[in-house]
Short mmCIF file of C-alpha atoms and ligand atoms in Angstrom, two decimals:
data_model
loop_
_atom_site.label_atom_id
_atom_site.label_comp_id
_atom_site.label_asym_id
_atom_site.label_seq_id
_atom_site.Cartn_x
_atom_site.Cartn_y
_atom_site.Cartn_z
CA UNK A 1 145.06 195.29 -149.47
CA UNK A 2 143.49 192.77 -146.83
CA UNK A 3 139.82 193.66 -146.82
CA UNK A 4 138.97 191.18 -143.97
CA UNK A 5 137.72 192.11 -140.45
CA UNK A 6 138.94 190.51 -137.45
CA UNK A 7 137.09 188.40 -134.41
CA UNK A 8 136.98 190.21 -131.32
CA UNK A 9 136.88 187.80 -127.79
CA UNK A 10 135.23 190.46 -125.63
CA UNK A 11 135.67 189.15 -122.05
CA UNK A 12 132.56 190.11 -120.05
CA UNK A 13 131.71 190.10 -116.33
CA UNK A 14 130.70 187.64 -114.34
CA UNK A 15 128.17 189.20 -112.32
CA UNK A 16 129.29 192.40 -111.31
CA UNK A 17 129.16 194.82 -114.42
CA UNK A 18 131.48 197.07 -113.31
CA UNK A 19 134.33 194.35 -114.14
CA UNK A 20 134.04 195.30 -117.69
CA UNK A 21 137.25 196.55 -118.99
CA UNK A 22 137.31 199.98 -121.08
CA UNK A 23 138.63 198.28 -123.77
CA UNK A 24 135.97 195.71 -124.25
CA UNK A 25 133.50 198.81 -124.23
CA UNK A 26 135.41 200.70 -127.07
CA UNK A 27 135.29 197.48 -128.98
CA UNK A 28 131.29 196.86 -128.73
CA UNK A 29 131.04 199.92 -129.50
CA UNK A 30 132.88 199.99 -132.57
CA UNK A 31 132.84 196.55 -134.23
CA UNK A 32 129.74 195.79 -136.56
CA UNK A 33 128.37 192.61 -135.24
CA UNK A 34 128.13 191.23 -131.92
CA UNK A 35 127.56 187.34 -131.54
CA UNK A 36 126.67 185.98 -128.46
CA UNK A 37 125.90 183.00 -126.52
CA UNK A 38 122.94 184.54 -125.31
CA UNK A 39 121.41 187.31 -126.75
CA UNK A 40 118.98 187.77 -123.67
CA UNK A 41 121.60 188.31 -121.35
CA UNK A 42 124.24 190.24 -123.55
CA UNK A 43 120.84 192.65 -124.88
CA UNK A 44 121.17 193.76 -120.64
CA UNK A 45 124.34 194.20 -121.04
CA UNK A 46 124.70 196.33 -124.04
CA UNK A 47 121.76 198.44 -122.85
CA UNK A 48 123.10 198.73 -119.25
CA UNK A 49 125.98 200.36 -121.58
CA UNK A 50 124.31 202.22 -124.01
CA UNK A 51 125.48 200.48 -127.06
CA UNK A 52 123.25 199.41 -129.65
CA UNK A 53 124.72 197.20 -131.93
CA UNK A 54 123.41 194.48 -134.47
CA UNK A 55 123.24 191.40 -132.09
CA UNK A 56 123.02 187.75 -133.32
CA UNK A 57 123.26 184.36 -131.52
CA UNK A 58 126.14 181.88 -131.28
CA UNK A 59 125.49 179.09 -129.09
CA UNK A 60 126.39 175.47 -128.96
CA UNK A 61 123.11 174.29 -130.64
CA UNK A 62 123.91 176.73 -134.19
CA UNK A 63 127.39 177.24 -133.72
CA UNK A 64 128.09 175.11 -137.15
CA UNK A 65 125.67 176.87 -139.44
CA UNK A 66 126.26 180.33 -137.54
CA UNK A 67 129.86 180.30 -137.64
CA UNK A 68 130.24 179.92 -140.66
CA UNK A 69 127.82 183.08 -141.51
CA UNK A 70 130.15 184.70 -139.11
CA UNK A 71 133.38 184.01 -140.69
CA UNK A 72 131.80 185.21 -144.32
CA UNK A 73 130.97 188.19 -142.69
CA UNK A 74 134.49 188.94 -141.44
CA UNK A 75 135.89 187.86 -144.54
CA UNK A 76 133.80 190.39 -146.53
CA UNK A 77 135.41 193.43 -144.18
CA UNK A 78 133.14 192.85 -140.68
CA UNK A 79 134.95 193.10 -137.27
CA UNK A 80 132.52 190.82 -134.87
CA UNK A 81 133.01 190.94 -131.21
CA UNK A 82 132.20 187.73 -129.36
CA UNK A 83 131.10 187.07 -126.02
CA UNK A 84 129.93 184.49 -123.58
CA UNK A 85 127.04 184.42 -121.63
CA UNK A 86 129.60 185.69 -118.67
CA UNK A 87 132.95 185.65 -118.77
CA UNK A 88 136.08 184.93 -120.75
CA UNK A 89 134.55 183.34 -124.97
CA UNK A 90 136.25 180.06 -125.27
CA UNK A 91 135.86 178.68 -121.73
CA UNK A 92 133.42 176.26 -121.31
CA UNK A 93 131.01 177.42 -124.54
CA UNK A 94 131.44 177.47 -128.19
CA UNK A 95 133.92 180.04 -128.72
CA UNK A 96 136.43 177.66 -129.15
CA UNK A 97 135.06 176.57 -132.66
CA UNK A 98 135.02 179.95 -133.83
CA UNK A 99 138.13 180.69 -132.98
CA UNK A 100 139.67 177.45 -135.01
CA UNK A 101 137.24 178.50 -138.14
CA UNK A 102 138.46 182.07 -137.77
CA UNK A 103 142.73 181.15 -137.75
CA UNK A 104 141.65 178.24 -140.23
CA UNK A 105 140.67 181.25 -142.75
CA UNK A 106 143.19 183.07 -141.90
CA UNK A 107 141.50 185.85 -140.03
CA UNK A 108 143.14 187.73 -137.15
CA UNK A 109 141.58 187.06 -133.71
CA UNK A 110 142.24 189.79 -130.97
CA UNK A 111 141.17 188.37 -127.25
CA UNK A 112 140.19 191.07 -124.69
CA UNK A 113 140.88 189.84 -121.47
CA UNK A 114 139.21 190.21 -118.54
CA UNK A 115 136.33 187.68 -115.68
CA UNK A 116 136.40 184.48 -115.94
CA UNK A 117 134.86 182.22 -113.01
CA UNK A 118 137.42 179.66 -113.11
CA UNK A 119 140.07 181.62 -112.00
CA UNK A 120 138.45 183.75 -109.89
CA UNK A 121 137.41 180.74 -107.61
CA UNK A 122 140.61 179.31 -108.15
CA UNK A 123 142.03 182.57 -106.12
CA UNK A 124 139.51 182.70 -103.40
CA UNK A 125 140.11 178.98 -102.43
CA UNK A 126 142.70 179.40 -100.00
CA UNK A 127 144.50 176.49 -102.46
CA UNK A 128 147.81 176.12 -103.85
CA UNK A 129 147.47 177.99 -107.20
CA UNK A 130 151.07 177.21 -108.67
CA UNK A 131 149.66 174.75 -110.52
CA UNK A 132 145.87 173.89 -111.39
CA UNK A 133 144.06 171.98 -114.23
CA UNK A 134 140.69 173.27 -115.30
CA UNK A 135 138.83 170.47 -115.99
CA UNK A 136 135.06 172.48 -116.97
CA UNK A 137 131.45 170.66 -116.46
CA UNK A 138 131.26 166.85 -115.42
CA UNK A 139 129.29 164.77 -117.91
CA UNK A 140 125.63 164.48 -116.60
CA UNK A 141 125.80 161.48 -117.41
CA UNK A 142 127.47 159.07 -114.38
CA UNK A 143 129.48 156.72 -115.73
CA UNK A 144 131.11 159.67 -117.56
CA UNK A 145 131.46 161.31 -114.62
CA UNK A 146 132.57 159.06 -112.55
CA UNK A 147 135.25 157.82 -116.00
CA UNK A 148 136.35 161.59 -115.95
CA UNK A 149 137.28 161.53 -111.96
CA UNK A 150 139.07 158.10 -112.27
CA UNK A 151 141.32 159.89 -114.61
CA UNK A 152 142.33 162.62 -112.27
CA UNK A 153 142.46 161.01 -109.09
CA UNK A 154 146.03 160.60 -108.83
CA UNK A 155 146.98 164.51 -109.98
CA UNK A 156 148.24 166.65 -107.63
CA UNK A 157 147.12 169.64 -109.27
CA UNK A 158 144.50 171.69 -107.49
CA UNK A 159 141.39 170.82 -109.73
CA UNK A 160 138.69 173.86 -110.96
CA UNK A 161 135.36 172.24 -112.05
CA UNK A 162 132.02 174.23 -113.03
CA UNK A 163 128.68 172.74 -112.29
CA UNK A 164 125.33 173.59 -111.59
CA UNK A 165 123.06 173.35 -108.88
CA UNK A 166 120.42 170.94 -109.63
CA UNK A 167 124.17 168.58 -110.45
CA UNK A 168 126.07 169.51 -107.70
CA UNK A 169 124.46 166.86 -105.01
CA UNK A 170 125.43 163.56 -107.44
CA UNK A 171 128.79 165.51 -108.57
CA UNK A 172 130.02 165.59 -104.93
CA UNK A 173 128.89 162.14 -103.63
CA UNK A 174 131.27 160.38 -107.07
CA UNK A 175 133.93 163.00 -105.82
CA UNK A 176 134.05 161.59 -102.35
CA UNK A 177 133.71 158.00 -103.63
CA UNK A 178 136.38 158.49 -106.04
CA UNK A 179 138.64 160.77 -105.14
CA UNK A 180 138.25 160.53 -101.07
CA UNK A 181 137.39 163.04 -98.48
CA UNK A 182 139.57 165.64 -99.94
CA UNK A 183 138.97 169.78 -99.21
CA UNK A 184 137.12 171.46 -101.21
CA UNK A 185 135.98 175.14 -101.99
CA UNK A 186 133.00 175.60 -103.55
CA UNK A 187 132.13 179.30 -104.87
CA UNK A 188 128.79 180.56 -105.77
CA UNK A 189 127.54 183.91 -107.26
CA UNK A 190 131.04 184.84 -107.45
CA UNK A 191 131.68 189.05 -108.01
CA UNK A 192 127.38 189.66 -106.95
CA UNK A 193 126.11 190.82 -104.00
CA UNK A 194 125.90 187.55 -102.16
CA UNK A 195 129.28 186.14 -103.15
CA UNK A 196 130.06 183.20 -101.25
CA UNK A 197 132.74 180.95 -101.21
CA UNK A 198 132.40 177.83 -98.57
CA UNK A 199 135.53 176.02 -97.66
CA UNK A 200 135.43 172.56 -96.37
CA UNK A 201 135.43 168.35 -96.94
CA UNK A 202 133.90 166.73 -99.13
CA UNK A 203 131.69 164.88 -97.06
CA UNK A 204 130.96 168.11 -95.22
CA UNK A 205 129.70 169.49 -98.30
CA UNK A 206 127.89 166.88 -99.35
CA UNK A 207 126.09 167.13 -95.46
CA UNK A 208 125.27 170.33 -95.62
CA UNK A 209 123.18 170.22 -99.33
CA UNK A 210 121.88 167.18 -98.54
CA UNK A 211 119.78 169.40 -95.85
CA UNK A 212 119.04 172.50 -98.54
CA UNK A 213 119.09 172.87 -101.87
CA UNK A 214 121.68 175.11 -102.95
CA UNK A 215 121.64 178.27 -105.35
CA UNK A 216 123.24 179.99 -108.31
CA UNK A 217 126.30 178.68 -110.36
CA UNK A 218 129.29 177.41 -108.80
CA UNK A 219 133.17 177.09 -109.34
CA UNK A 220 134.36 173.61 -107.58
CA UNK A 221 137.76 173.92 -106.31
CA UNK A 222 139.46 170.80 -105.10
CA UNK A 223 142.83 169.85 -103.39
CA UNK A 224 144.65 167.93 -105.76
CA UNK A 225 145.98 164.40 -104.73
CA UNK A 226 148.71 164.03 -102.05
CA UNK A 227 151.74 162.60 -103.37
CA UNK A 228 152.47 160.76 -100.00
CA UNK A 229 149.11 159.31 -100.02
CA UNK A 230 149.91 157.89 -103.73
CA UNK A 231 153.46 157.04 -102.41
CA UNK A 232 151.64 154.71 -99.75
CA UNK A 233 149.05 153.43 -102.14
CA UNK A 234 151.75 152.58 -104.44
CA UNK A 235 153.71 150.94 -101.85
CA UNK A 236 150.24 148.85 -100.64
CA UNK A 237 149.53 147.48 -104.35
CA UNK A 238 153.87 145.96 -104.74
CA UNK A 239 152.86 144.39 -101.03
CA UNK A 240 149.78 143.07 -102.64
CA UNK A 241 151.52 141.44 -105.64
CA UNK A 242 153.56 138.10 -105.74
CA UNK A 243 157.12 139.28 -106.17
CA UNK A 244 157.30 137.27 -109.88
CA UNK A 245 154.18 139.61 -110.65
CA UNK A 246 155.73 142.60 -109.24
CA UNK A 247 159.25 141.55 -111.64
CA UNK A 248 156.84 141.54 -114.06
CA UNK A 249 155.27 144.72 -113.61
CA UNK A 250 158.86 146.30 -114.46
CA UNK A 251 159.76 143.94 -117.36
CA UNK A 252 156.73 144.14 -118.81
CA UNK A 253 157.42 147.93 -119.58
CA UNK A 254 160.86 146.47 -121.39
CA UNK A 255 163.30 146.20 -118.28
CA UNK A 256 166.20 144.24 -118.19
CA UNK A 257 165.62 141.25 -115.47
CA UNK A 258 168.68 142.50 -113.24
CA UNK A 259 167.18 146.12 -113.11
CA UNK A 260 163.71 145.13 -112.49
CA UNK A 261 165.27 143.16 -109.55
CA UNK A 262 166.88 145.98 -108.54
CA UNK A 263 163.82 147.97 -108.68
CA UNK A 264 161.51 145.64 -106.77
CA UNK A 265 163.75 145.64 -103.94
CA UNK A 266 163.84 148.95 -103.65
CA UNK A 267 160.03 149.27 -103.30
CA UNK A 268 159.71 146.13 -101.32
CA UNK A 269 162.32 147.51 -98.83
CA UNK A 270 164.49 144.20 -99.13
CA UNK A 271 167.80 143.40 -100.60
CA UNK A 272 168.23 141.92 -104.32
CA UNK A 273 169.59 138.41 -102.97
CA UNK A 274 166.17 138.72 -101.39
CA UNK A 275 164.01 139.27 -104.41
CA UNK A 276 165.89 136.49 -106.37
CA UNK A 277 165.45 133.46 -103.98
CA UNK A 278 161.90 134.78 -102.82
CA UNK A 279 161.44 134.47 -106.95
CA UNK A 280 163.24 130.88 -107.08
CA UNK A 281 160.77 129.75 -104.30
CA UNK A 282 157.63 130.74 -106.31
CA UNK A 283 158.82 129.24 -109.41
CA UNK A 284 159.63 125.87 -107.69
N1 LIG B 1 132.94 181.51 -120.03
C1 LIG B 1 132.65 181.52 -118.62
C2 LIG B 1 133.89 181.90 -117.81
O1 LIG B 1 134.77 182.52 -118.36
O2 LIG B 1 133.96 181.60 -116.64
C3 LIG B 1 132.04 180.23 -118.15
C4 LIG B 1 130.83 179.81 -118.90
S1 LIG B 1 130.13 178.36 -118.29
C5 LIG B 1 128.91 178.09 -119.51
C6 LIG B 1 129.16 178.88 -116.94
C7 LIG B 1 129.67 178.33 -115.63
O3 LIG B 1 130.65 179.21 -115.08
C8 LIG B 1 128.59 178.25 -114.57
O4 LIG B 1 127.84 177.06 -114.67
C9 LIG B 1 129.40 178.29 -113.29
O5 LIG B 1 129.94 177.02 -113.01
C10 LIG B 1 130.52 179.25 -113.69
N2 LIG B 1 130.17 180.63 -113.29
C11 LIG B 1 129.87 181.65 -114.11
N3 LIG B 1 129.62 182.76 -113.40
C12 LIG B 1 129.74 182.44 -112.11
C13 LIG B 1 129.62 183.14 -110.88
N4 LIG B 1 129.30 184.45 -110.85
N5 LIG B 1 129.84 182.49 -109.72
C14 LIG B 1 130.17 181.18 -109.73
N6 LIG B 1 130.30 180.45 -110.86
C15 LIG B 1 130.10 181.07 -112.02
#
């Protein structure tokens, strides 16, 4: 008989308490160990509740040493609950390693759904939500930063970032210089009393908290690129190029010449006969 407990992801709310699902409630109140990102916060929590449990930390600073304890406790017949400081386990904290440790030993891992921040901005934006990436805190650092929004630029997914305040000045002047004056949504103190989500540019955002500091946590939500706007960038950098370095660009990637003429004078807008004696001139 398997004598092993199991790892419980216990989704918790993200402000509002009432967003805590019944089943997350049965299951703190029945598991034997609760580890949490941060015991301060979860300790309201549980007390709000009225469940007194054994509570022990998991954050990113022990999660090596910790989760290992952890996993020998499941593995000797202990059903832990995890949670985050708010929200879903696994996004955007350490839950993630446990998780791998957990299926690495084989143990079964039940996830109780329920808040999480992302997605709850994501649906307040007033953005196309058919497809998003989640792409979680910026580096502090700025070359990072700025490294992480060269990558993204050109996706046309509607883009969820976190950040916090004392960040979210620096974070929104390398969005604007990166990514352009794009919309934006940024939610703060999502689910609480003074929910607030603020819809506008970039550079209007970056206005209006250059004039006060803002307050609480916040979910970023920005329009993703605009494939017409990459069409015509596209179309500016073939202009830019000598047509032998724009042949190039296409046999380079292992094109046949007569395609890659083909192909450049499609995107130049001329015919082939074209391309080939504009070639023949530059080689002369
Ligand atoms: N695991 C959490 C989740 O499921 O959303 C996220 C944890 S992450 C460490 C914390 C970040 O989530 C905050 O810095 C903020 O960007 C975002 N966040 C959490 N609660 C929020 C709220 N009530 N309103 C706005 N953003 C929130």
């Amino acid at each position: 008989m398997d004598k092993k407990g199991m790892l419980y992801l216990c989704a918790t709310p993200i402000g509002n308490l009432e967003d805590i699902t019944l089943r997350v409630l049965r299951v703190l109140k029945e598991v034997d160990l609760i580890a949490a990102e941060d015991t301060r916060q979860t300790l309201k929590l549980l007390n709000h509740f009225q469940i007194n449990k054994p509570l022990i930390s998991y954050y990113e600073h022990n999660k090596s040493e910790r989760g290992k304890y952890i996993v020998e406790q499941i593995l000797q017949g202990k059903n832990v609950a995890l949670v985050s400081d708010a929200g879903t386990p696994g996004i955007s904290d350490p839950g993630e390693d446990l998780v791998r440790l957990c299926i690495e030993r084989d143990i079964t891992v039940s996830a109780l759904p329920g808040p999480v921040a992302a997605i709850t901005g994501l649906i307040l934006s007033g953005m196309p939500t058919g497809r998003f990436c989640f792409e979680g805190f910026l580096s502090v650092n700025k070359r990072n930063r700025r490294e992480h929004l060269e990558q993204i630029k050109n996706d046309p997914r509607t883009l969820i970032f976190y950040e916090a305040p004392h960040k979210l000045l620096n974070t929104l002047e390398d969005m604007y210089s990166i990514l352009g004056n794009r919309k934006i949504a940024l939610a703060r103190e999502l689910t609480k009393k003074f929910e607030e989500v603020i819809r506008c540019s970039l550079e209007e955002a970056i206005n209006r908290f250059k004039q006060s500091m803002p307050k609480g946590e916040f979910v970023l939500i920005v329009e993703g690129a605009d494939p017409r706007r990459l069409e015509k960038q596209k179309h500016q950098e073939w202009m830019n190029m000598s047509i032998s370095d724009h042949i190039y660009l296409y046999t380079s990637q292992g094109i046949d010449e007569k395609e890659a003429l083909k192909k450049v004078a499609k995107d130049r807008g001329i015919s082939k006969r074209e391309v080939y004696a504009l070639n023949l001139k530059n080689k002369k």
